[in-house]
Coordinates of C-alpha atoms in Angstrom, one line a residue:
M1 CA -20.4 33.5 -86.3
P2 CA -16.9 34.7 -87.0
R3 CA -16.5 38.5 -87.4
P4 CA -15.3 39.8 -90.7
F5 CA -11.6 40.1 -91.2
A6 CA -11.8 43.9 -91.3
T7 CA -13.5 44.1 -87.9
R8 CA -11.1 41.6 -86.4
L9 CA -8.1 43.4 -87.8
R10 CA -9.3 46.6 -86.2
A11 CA -9.7 44.7 -82.9
A12 CA -6.1 43.6 -83.1
F13 CA -5.0 47.2 -82.6
A14 CA -7.8 48.6 -80.5
G15 CA -6.5 50.0 -77.2
L16 CA -2.9 49.0 -77.7
A17 CA -0.4 51.6 -76.4
L18 CA 2.5 49.9 -78.1
S19 CA 5.1 51.2 -80.6
I20 CA 5.4 49.0 -83.7
L21 CA 9.0 48.4 -84.4
A22 CA 10.8 45.9 -86.6
L23 CA 9.3 42.4 -86.9
P24 CA 11.3 40.2 -84.5
A25 CA 13.6 37.6 -86.2
L26 CA 12.0 34.2 -86.3
A27 CA 13.9 31.1 -87.3
G28 CA 11.2 30.4 -89.9
G29 CA 7.9 31.7 -88.5
I30 CA 4.9 29.5 -87.8
I31 CA 4.7 26.1 -89.4
R32 CA 1.2 25.5 -90.7
D33 CA 0.4 21.8 -91.5
A34 CA -3.1 20.3 -91.2
D35 CA -1.7 16.9 -90.2
I36 CA 0.6 18.1 -87.5
E37 CA -2.0 20.5 -86.0
R38 CA -4.5 17.6 -86.0
A39 CA -2.0 15.4 -84.1
L40 CA -1.3 18.1 -81.5
K41 CA -5.1 18.5 -81.1
E42 CA -5.5 14.8 -80.4
L43 CA -2.7 14.9 -77.8
A44 CA -4.0 18.1 -76.1
A45 CA -7.7 17.3 -76.0
P46 CA -7.8 15.1 -72.9
L47 CA -5.7 17.6 -70.9
I48 CA -7.8 20.6 -72.0
T49 CA -11.0 18.9 -71.0
A50 CA -9.4 17.8 -67.7
A51 CA -8.8 21.5 -67.0
G52 CA -12.5 22.2 -67.6
L53 CA -11.7 24.0 -70.9
S54 CA -13.0 23.5 -74.4
P55 CA -10.5 21.8 -76.9
S56 CA -12.2 23.7 -79.8
R57 CA -11.2 27.0 -78.3
I58 CA -7.5 26.3 -77.8
K59 CA -5.1 26.0 -80.8
I60 CA -1.6 24.7 -80.7
L61 CA 0.8 26.2 -83.2
V62 CA 4.4 25.2 -84.0
V63 CA 7.2 27.7 -84.2
N64 CA 10.0 26.8 -86.6
D65 CA 12.8 27.1 -84.1
D66 CA 15.2 24.4 -82.9
Q67 CA 15.5 25.9 -79.4
L68 CA 13.5 24.2 -76.7
N69 CA 10.5 26.4 -75.7
A70 CA 6.8 26.5 -75.3
F71 CA 4.5 29.3 -74.0
V72 CA 1.0 30.6 -73.8
V73 CA 0.2 34.0 -75.1
D74 CA -3.6 34.2 -74.4
S75 CA -6.4 32.0 -73.4
R76 CA -6.6 30.4 -76.9
H77 CA -3.1 29.8 -78.2
I78 CA -0.2 27.7 -77.1
L79 CA 3.0 27.9 -79.1
I80 CA 5.6 25.1 -79.1
H81 CA 9.0 25.2 -80.8
S82 CA 9.7 22.5 -83.3
G83 CA 12.9 21.8 -81.4
L84 CA 11.0 20.7 -78.3
I85 CA 8.7 18.5 -80.3
L86 CA 11.7 16.8 -81.9
K87 CA 13.4 16.5 -78.6
A88 CA 10.6 14.6 -76.9
K89 CA 11.1 10.9 -76.6
R90 CA 7.4 9.9 -76.1
A91 CA 3.9 11.2 -76.3
E92 CA 3.7 11.7 -72.6
E93 CA 6.6 14.1 -72.5
L94 CA 4.9 16.4 -75.1
Q95 CA 1.6 16.0 -73.3
A96 CA 3.4 17.1 -70.1
V97 CA 4.5 20.3 -71.8
I98 CA 1.0 20.9 -73.1
A99 CA -0.5 20.2 -69.7
H100 CA 1.7 22.7 -68.1
E101 CA 0.8 25.5 -70.6
V102 CA -2.9 24.6 -70.3
A103 CA -2.5 25.0 -66.5
H104 CA -1.2 28.5 -67.0
I105 CA -4.4 29.3 -69.0
A106 CA -6.7 27.5 -66.4
N107 CA -5.0 29.2 -63.5
G108 CA -5.4 32.7 -65.0
H109 CA -1.7 33.5 -65.2
I110 CA -1.7 35.0 -68.7
S111 CA -4.9 37.0 -68.1
R112 CA -3.3 38.8 -65.2
R113 CA -0.3 39.7 -67.3
L114 CA -2.4 41.1 -70.1
T115 CA -4.0 43.5 -67.7
N116 CA -0.6 44.8 -66.9
L117 CA 0.4 45.1 -70.6
G118 CA 0.8 48.9 -70.6
N119 CA 3.2 48.8 -67.6
S120 CA 6.0 47.0 -69.4
S121 CA 8.1 49.3 -71.6
T122 CA 10.1 46.4 -73.0
A123 CA 6.8 44.9 -74.3
A124 CA 6.8 47.5 -77.0
R125 CA 8.7 45.3 -79.4
F126 CA 5.8 44.2 -81.6
G127 CA 5.7 41.1 -83.9
L128 CA 2.9 42.2 -86.2
M129 CA 2.5 39.2 -88.3
L130 CA 1.8 37.0 -85.3
A131 CA -0.1 39.7 -83.6
L132 CA -2.5 40.0 -86.5
A133 CA -2.7 36.2 -86.9
V134 CA -4.0 35.8 -83.3
G135 CA -6.0 39.1 -83.3
A136 CA -7.8 38.0 -86.5
A137 CA -8.4 34.5 -85.3
T138 CA -9.8 35.6 -81.9
G139 CA -11.0 39.1 -82.5
S140 CA -8.9 40.2 -79.4
G141 CA -6.5 43.1 -79.4
E142 CA -5.1 41.7 -76.1
A143 CA -4.5 38.4 -77.8
A144 CA -2.7 40.1 -80.6
A145 CA -0.5 42.0 -78.2
G146 CA 0.2 38.8 -76.2
L147 CA 1.4 36.8 -79.2
A148 CA 3.6 39.6 -80.4
I149 CA 5.1 39.9 -77.0
G150 CA 5.6 36.2 -76.7
M151 CA 7.9 36.2 -79.8
S152 CA 10.1 39.0 -78.4
S153 CA 13.1 37.7 -76.5
S154 CA 13.2 40.8 -74.2
A155 CA 9.5 40.4 -73.4
N156 CA 10.0 36.7 -72.8
R157 CA 12.3 37.6 -69.9
V158 CA 10.2 40.5 -68.6
F159 CA 6.5 40.0 -69.6
L160 CA 6.0 36.3 -70.0
K161 CA 8.5 35.0 -67.5
H162 CA 6.5 33.2 -64.9
T163 CA 7.2 33.5 -61.2
R164 CA 8.4 30.4 -59.4
A165 CA 5.1 30.4 -57.5
E166 CA 3.2 30.3 -60.8
E167 CA 5.4 27.5 -62.1
A168 CA 4.7 25.5 -59.0
S169 CA 1.0 26.1 -59.3
A170 CA 1.0 25.2 -63.0
D171 CA 3.1 22.0 -62.3
Q172 CA 0.6 20.8 -59.6
S173 CA -2.4 21.5 -61.9
A174 CA -0.7 19.9 -64.9
L175 CA 0.2 16.8 -62.9
R176 CA -3.4 16.5 -61.8
F177 CA -4.7 16.9 -65.3
M178 CA -2.3 14.1 -66.4
A179 CA -3.3 11.8 -63.6
M180 CA -7.0 12.4 -64.4
R181 CA -6.4 11.1 -67.9
G182 CA -4.1 8.2 -67.0
I183 CA -1.0 9.9 -68.4
D184 CA 2.2 9.1 -66.6
P185 CA 3.3 12.1 -64.5
R186 CA 6.9 10.9 -64.6
A187 CA 7.0 12.4 -68.1
M188 CA 7.0 15.9 -66.6
A189 CA 10.0 15.0 -64.4
D190 CA 11.7 13.7 -67.6
V191 CA 11.0 17.0 -69.4
L192 CA 12.5 19.0 -66.5
E193 CA 15.6 16.8 -66.6
Y194 CA 16.3 18.2 -70.1
F195 CA 16.7 21.6 -68.4
R196 CA 18.3 20.7 -65.1
G197 CA 21.5 22.7 -64.5
Q198 CA 20.8 25.3 -67.2
E199 CA 20.1 28.1 -64.7
V200 CA 23.8 28.4 -64.0
L201 CA 24.5 29.2 -67.6
S202 CA 24.4 32.6 -69.1
D203 CA 21.2 33.8 -70.8
A204 CA 22.7 33.4 -74.2
R205 CA 23.4 29.7 -73.6
Q206 CA 20.1 28.8 -71.9
D207 CA 17.2 27.3 -73.7
P208 CA 14.4 29.9 -73.8
Y209 CA 12.2 27.6 -71.8
V210 CA 14.4 28.1 -68.7
R211 CA 14.2 31.9 -69.1
S212 CA 10.4 31.9 -69.3
H213 CA 9.8 29.0 -66.9
P214 CA 12.3 29.3 -64.1
L215 CA 13.4 26.1 -62.4
S216 CA 14.3 25.4 -58.8
R217 CA 15.3 22.4 -56.8
D218 CA 12.0 22.6 -54.9
R219 CA 10.0 22.6 -58.1
I220 CA 11.8 19.6 -59.5
R221 CA 11.6 17.8 -56.1
A222 CA 7.9 18.4 -56.0
V223 CA 7.3 16.9 -59.5
D224 CA 9.5 13.9 -58.7
G225 CA 7.6 13.3 -55.5
Y226 CA 4.2 13.5 -57.2
A227 CA 5.4 11.1 -59.9
A228 CA 6.7 8.6 -57.4
A229 CA 3.5 8.7 -55.4
Y230 CA 1.4 8.2 -58.5
G231 CA 3.2 4.9 -59.1
G232 CA 2.5 2.7 -62.1
R233 CA -1.1 3.6 -62.6
A234 CA -0.6 5.2 -66.0
I235 CA -2.7 3.8 -68.8
D236 CA -1.1 2.8 -72.1
N237 CA -2.5 4.9 -74.9
P238 CA -1.6 3.6 -78.4
A239 CA -3.6 6.4 -80.0
A240 CA -1.5 9.1 -78.3
A241 CA 1.7 7.3 -79.2
Y242 CA 0.6 7.1 -82.8
W243 CA -0.3 10.8 -83.1
F244 CA 2.9 11.8 -81.4
A245 CA 5.0 9.7 -83.8
R246 CA 3.0 11.0 -86.8
A247 CA 3.6 14.6 -85.8
Q248 CA 7.2 14.2 -84.9
G249 CA 7.9 12.0 -88.0
K250 CA 6.4 14.5 -90.4
L251 CA 8.1 17.5 -88.8
S252 CA 11.5 15.8 -88.8
A253 CA 11.1 14.7 -92.4
F254 CA 10.5 18.2 -93.6
L255 CA 13.0 20.0 -91.3
R256 CA 16.0 17.6 -91.3
N257 CA 18.2 16.7 -94.2
P258 CA 16.5 14.0 -96.5
G259 CA 19.6 11.8 -96.2
W260 CA 19.2 11.8 -92.4
T261 CA 15.6 10.6 -92.8
L262 CA 16.5 8.0 -95.4
R263 CA 19.2 6.5 -93.2
R264 CA 17.0 6.2 -90.2
V265 CA 14.0 4.8 -92.1
G266 CA 16.2 2.1 -93.6
K267 CA 14.1 -1.0 -94.4
D268 CA 11.3 -0.1 -92.1
N269 CA 8.1 -0.4 -94.1
S270 CA 5.6 0.7 -91.4
E271 CA 3.0 3.4 -92.1
L272 CA 4.9 6.3 -90.5
A273 CA 8.2 5.2 -91.9
T274 CA 6.6 5.2 -95.4
M275 CA 5.3 8.7 -94.8
R276 CA 8.8 9.9 -93.9
L277 CA 10.2 8.1 -96.9
A278 CA 7.8 9.8 -99.2
I279 CA 8.7 13.3 -97.9
A280 CA 12.4 12.6 -98.0
H281 CA 12.2 11.4 -101.6
H282 CA 10.1 14.4 -102.6
R283 CA 12.7 16.7 -101.0
S284 CA 15.4 14.9 -102.9
A285 CA 13.5 15.6 -106.2
D286 CA 12.9 11.8 -106.7
K287 CA 9.3 12.1 -107.8
G288 CA 8.9 8.4 -108.8
R289 CA 9.9 7.1 -105.4
A290 CA 8.0 9.7 -103.6
L291 CA 4.8 8.8 -105.4
A292 CA 5.4 5.1 -105.0
A293 CA 5.7 5.6 -101.2
M294 CA 2.5 7.7 -101.2
K295 CA 0.7 4.9 -103.1
R296 CA 1.7 2.4 -100.4
L297 CA 0.7 4.9 -97.7
L298 CA -2.8 5.5 -99.0
A299 CA -3.2 1.7 -99.5
A300 CA -2.6 1.4 -95.8
R301 CA -4.9 4.3 -94.9
P302 CA -7.3 4.8 -97.8
G303 CA -9.1 8.1 -97.8
D304 CA -7.0 9.7 -95.1
P305 CA -7.4 13.4 -95.8
Y306 CA -4.0 14.4 -94.4
Y307 CA -2.2 11.9 -96.5
L308 CA -4.2 13.1 -99.5
D309 CA -3.1 16.6 -98.5
L310 CA 0.5 15.5 -98.6
L311 CA 0.0 13.8 -101.9
G312 CA -1.5 17.0 -103.3
Q313 CA 1.5 19.0 -102.1
I314 CA 4.0 16.5 -103.7
Q315 CA 2.1 16.6 -107.0
L316 CA 1.7 20.4 -107.1
E317 CA 5.4 20.9 -106.3
S318 CA 6.3 18.3 -109.0
R319 CA 4.1 20.3 -111.4
D320 CA 1.4 17.7 -111.8
F321 CA -1.3 20.3 -111.3
A322 CA -4.2 18.1 -112.5
G323 CA -3.2 15.3 -110.1
A324 CA -2.9 17.8 -107.3
V325 CA -6.5 18.9 -107.9
R326 CA -7.8 15.4 -107.8
S327 CA -5.9 14.6 -104.5
W328 CA -6.9 17.8 -102.8
R329 CA -10.5 17.5 -104.0
A330 CA -10.7 14.1 -102.3
A331 CA -9.0 15.5 -99.2
A332 CA -11.5 18.4 -99.0
N333 CA -14.4 16.0 -99.4
A334 CA -13.1 13.9 -96.5
A335 CA -12.3 17.0 -94.3
P336 CA -14.6 19.8 -95.6
S337 CA -13.9 22.1 -92.6
E338 CA -10.1 21.9 -92.6
P339 CA -8.9 25.4 -93.9
L340 CA -5.3 24.3 -94.7
I341 CA -6.6 21.5 -96.9
L342 CA -9.1 23.9 -98.6
A343 CA -6.3 26.3 -99.2
G344 CA -4.2 23.6 -100.9
Y345 CA -7.2 22.7 -103.1
G346 CA -7.7 26.3 -104.1
R347 CA -4.0 26.7 -104.8
A348 CA -4.1 23.7 -107.2
L349 CA -7.2 25.0 -108.9
V350 CA -5.4 28.4 -109.5
A351 CA -2.5 26.4 -111.0
T352 CA -4.7 24.6 -113.4
G353 CA -6.3 27.8 -114.7
N354 CA -9.7 27.5 -112.9
P355 CA -9.8 30.7 -110.9
R356 CA -13.6 30.9 -110.6
E357 CA -13.8 27.5 -109.0
A358 CA -10.7 28.4 -106.9
L359 CA -12.5 31.5 -105.6
G360 CA -15.3 29.5 -103.9
V361 CA -12.8 27.1 -102.3
L362 CA -10.4 29.7 -101.1
E363 CA -13.2 31.9 -99.7
R364 CA -14.3 28.9 -97.7
A365 CA -10.7 28.6 -96.4
R366 CA -10.6 32.3 -95.6
T367 CA -13.8 32.2 -93.5
R368 CA -12.3 29.4 -91.4
D369 CA -8.8 30.9 -91.1
G370 CA -8.1 34.3 -92.6
T371 CA -4.5 34.5 -91.4
D372 CA -2.7 32.1 -93.8
P373 CA -0.6 34.4 -96.1
R374 CA -0.1 31.8 -98.8
M375 CA -3.9 31.3 -99.0
L376 CA -4.5 35.0 -99.2
R377 CA -1.9 35.3 -102.0
D378 CA -3.7 32.6 -104.0
L379 CA -7.1 34.2 -103.3
A380 CA -5.8 37.5 -104.6
V381 CA -4.5 35.8 -107.8
A382 CA -7.9 34.2 -108.3
Y383 CA -9.7 37.5 -107.9
A384 CA -7.3 39.2 -110.4
Q385 CA -7.7 36.4 -112.9
T386 CA -11.5 36.8 -112.8
G387 CA -11.2 40.5 -113.4
N388 CA -12.1 41.7 -109.9
N389 CA -9.1 43.9 -109.3
G390 CA -10.8 45.7 -106.3
M391 CA -11.1 42.5 -104.3
A392 CA -7.7 41.3 -105.4
S393 CA -6.3 44.5 -103.9
V394 CA -8.3 44.0 -100.6
V395 CA -7.0 40.5 -100.2
T396 CA -3.5 41.6 -101.0
A397 CA -3.7 44.4 -98.4
E398 CA -4.9 41.8 -95.8
R399 CA -2.0 39.5 -96.7
Y400 CA 0.6 42.3 -96.2
A401 CA -1.1 43.2 -93.0
V402 CA -0.8 39.7 -91.7
L403 CA 2.8 39.6 -92.7
G404 CA 3.5 42.8 -90.8
N405 CA 4.1 45.1 -93.8
L406 CA 1.5 47.7 -93.1
K407 CA 3.1 50.3 -95.3
T408 CA 2.5 48.1 -98.4
A409 CA -0.9 47.0 -97.0
H410 CA -1.8 50.6 -96.9
I411 CA -1.0 51.1 -100.6
H412 CA -3.1 48.1 -101.7
A413 CA -6.0 49.1 -99.3
T414 CA -6.0 52.6 -100.8
R415 CA -6.2 51.2 -104.3
A416 CA -9.0 48.8 -103.3
A417 CA -11.0 51.7 -101.7
G418 CA -10.8 53.5 -105.1
L419 CA -12.0 50.5 -107.1
L420 CA -14.9 49.2 -104.9
A421 CA -18.3 50.6 -104.2
R422 CA -18.4 52.7 -101.1
G423 CA -20.0 50.7 -98.3
S424 CA -19.6 47.3 -100.0
P425 CA -18.1 44.5 -97.9
G426 CA -14.8 44.7 -99.7
W427 CA -14.6 48.5 -99.3
N428 CA -15.3 48.1 -95.6
R429 CA -12.4 45.6 -95.3
A430 CA -10.1 48.0 -97.1
Q431 CA -11.1 50.8 -94.7
D432 CA -10.2 48.6 -91.7
V433 CA -6.8 47.8 -93.1
L434 CA -6.3 51.6 -93.5
S435 CA -7.4 52.1 -89.9
A436 CA -4.9 49.5 -88.8
A437 CA -2.1 51.2 -90.8
R438 CA -3.0 54.6 -89.2
A439 CA -3.0 53.0 -85.7
A440 CA 0.5 51.8 -86.6
G441 CA 1.6 55.4 -87.3
I442 CA 1.5 55.1 -91.1
E443 CA 0.1 58.3 -92.4
K444 CA -2.2 58.5 -95.4
G445 CA -0.4 59.2 -98.6

């Protein structure tokens, strides 16, 4: 049973001898999309099980950054830059990256680093939004610290920079995981080719992957040798190719210029081309064509919860609030445990003036993933619209805490504590936000 947010929030700070400084600059933070996260889960699952780990315990998140990088920050979270996903040419290349990061988890490399957390002075640059996101999701203060450190460029070089011995170990394990699942190991050699020669460049010109995953001739030679020995025994996997193309296509359609997408789709009327077309038309404010593309898409895959989720987003952002509710209700019925879909459904209900119904939906989303700031904002609005200002203040405090603004979180938590009955669940959550703020050096008052 998940621990309450307040307890998890406190755990995110427990035992951390770190100074909280400015939030590190991110190119756009974490990209949360149910469809993309489902696709990455499908690609990762066979590799995670090959490593003897549970796919349900490892989450892959996308960082909105066009640089090429991927890294592990604890035993439950792998982060991949959007630039690396868009750079990959086939599913096996992205799976090679995932396999390598899974190997770091399976081989215990990150666990050893976390035990030495207090020994790295440069690790004190603390990305609180991401730290709380992971701390709240895992209940682990070490996980919170690890993710924060992972987003700090200085700590990437000092704390999360793997040794060449660790890289060789992770390569061998990853190649074994890939072979066990019939995934072409040559894909790992192809990924390393992207970075060959970068070590002679200055740090400023290198891709971050090279700084955190040092290359060597011996490492590349070993991977090439294993891939050659494996031969042509890889198994074609249309499902992996599909999920890779779906994740990459959706990501590129949202991140790249709509004109770029429209030119490349051309007259292609395949399912994934139609999805990209719908997104490009929506981003070009062409509602009619966007909805027409979505109609064709759902005719091809009726009831697909992730396409219904996309339709709800398009309708909501086009101010068709009633249509968005219908689409997200259908999506939530098809995927009742998907927190990002539930969050969208709740958002649409708030927009249609149904805050009481929205409360139930958004609370279901919060219990499954309490670290989505947009969902927390909508939940606070729903509480306020139903006259529960105390709970609105609690949720607002939690949202600011997740965003790393503990000063403002402290203000709202103080207000909540004055409005709610002492000892009530909401009051307790407010107290833990206040405890987190004090741990961060924010004094009462």
